[in-house]
Coordinates of C-alpha atoms in Angstrom, one line a residue:
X1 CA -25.3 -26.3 -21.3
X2 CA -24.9 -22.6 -19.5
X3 CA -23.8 -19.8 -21.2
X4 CA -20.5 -18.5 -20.3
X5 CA -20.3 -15.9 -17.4
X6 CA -17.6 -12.7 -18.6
X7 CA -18.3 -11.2 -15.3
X8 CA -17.3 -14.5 -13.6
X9 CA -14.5 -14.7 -16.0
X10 CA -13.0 -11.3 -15.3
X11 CA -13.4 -11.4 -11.8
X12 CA -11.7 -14.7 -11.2
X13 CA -8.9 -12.7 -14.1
X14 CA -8.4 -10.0 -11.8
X15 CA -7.8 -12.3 -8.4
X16 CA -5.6 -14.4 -10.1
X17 CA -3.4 -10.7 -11.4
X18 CA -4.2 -9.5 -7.7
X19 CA -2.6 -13.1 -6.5
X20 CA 0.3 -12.7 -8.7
X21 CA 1.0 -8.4 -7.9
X22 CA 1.3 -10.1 -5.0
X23 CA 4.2 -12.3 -5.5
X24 CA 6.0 -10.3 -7.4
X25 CA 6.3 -7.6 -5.3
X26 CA 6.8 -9.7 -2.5
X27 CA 9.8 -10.9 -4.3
X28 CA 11.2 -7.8 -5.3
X29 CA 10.9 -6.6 -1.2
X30 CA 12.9 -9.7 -0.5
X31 CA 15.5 -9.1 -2.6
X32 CA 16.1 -5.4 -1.5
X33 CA 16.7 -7.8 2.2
X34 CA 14.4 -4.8 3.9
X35 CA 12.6 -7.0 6.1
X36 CA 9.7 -5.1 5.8
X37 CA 6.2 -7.4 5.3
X38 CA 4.2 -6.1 2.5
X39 CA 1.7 -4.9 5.4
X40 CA 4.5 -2.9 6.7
X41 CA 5.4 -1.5 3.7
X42 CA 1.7 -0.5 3.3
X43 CA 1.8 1.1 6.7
X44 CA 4.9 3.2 5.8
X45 CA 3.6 4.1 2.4
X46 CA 0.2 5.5 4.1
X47 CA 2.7 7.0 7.1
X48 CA 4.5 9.1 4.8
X49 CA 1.2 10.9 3.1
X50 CA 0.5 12.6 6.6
X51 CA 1.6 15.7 7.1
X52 CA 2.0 14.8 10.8
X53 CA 1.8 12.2 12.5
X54 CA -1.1 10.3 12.6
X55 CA -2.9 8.3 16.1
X56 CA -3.3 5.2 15.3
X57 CA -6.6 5.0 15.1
X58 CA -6.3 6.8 12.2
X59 CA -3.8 4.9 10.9
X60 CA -6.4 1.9 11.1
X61 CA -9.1 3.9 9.4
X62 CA -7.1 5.0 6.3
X63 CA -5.6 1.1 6.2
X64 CA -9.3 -0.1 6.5
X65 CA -8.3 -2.9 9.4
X66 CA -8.8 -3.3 13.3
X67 CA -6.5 -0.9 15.8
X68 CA -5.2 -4.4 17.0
X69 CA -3.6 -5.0 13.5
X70 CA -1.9 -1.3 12.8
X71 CA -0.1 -2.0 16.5
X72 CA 1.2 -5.0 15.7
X73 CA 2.5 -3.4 12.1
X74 CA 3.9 -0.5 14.5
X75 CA 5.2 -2.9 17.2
X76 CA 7.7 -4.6 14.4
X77 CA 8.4 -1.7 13.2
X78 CA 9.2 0.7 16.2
X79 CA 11.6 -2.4 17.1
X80 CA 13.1 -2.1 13.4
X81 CA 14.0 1.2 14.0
X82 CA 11.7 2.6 10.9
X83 CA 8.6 4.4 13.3
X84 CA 8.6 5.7 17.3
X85 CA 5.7 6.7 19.4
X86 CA 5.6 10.1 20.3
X87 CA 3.1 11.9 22.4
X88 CA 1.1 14.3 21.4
X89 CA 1.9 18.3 22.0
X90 CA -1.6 18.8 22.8
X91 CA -3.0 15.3 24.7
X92 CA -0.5 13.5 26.6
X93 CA -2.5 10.6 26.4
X94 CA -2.4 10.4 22.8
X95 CA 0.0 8.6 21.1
X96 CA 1.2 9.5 17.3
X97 CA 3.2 7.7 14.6
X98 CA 6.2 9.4 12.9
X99 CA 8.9 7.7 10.6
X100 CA 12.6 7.8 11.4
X101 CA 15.4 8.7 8.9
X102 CA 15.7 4.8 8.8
X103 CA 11.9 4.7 7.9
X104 CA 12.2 7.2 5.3
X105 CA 15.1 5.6 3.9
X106 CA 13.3 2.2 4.1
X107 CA 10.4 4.1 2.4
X108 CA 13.0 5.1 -0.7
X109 CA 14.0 1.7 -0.9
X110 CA 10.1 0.4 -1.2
X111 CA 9.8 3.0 -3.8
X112 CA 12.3 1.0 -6.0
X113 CA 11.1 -2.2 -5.1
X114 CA 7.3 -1.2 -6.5
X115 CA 8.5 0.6 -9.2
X116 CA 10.7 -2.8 -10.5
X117 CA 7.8 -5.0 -9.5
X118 CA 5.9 -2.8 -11.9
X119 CA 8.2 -2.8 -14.6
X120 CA 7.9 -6.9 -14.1
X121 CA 4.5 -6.8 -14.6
X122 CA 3.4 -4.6 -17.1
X123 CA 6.7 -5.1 -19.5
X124 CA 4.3 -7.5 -22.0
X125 CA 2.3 -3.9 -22.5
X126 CA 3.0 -1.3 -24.9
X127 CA 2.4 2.4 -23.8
X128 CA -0.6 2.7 -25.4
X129 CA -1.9 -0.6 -23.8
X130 CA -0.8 1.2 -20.2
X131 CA -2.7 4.3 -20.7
X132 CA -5.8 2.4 -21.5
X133 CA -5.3 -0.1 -18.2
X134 CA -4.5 3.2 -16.1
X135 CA -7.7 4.8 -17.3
X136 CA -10.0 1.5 -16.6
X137 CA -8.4 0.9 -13.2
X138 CA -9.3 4.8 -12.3
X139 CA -12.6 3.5 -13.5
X140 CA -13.0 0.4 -11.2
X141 CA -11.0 1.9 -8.3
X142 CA -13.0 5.3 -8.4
X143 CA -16.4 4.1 -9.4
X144 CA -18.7 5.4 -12.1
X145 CA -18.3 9.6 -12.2
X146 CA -21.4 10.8 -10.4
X147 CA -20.5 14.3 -11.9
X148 CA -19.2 15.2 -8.3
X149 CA -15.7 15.3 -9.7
X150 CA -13.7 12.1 -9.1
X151 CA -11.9 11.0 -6.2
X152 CA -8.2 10.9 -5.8
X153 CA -5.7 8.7 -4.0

């Protein structure tokens, strides 16, 4: 007989929480009738940290996928009303991303859907068991502190 595995145990714990995060706030974005994909809620979330807008290319950097996929997130969204193209002041052949007012309301909207899914999935905690999660997630998010101060989001 094998010894159990708690690695393999938390690991397979933590897709199946992944999995269901999912779901839930999959749900909740459905119920707000946004039609907005999680991937494009993603793409506005990340849109709205810039101070201006980003290329795309470094759109696809910060959303760690191909160019291909942050155009097609863009395409649907331009035609949604919630981004535009606009060129860039100092390289007409760039392009940049910018929300709309409809984006940034969108973006509000998101906000409540998260914060709802959250409240979903977290209600079995108490406070005390929240702080703790926070602080381990920091932990497995950030890595171990190399004492070159710790990394933020």
């Amino acid at each position: 007989m094998t010894a159990p595995d708690p690695d393999g145990l938390l690991a397979e714990q933590l897709l199946r929480l992944t999995r269901r995060v999912h779901r839930i706030q999959k749900r909740h974005l459905e119920h707000r009738d946004l039609g907005i994909t999680p991937a494009q809620s993603r793409l506005l979330r990340t849109l709205a940290h810039w101070g201006s807008p980003p290329r795309m290319a470094d759109l696809a950097e910060r959303l760690e996928v191909v160019p291909r996929a942050v155009t097609t997130l863009v395409d649907g969204l331009e035609t949604a009303g919630k981004v535009r193209r606009v060129p860039d002041p100092a390289n007409r052949r760039v392009i940049r991303i910018e929300l709309t007012d409809d984006g940034r309301a969108t973006l509000r909207e998101l906000r409540g859907a998260r914060r709802s899914a959250a409240e979903e999935i977290l209600a079995p905690l108490t406070d005390e068991q929240r702080a703790v999660l926070g602080g381990l997630l920091d932990t497995l998010i950030d890595g171990p502190d190399t004492g070159e101060g710790r990394r933020t989001a």
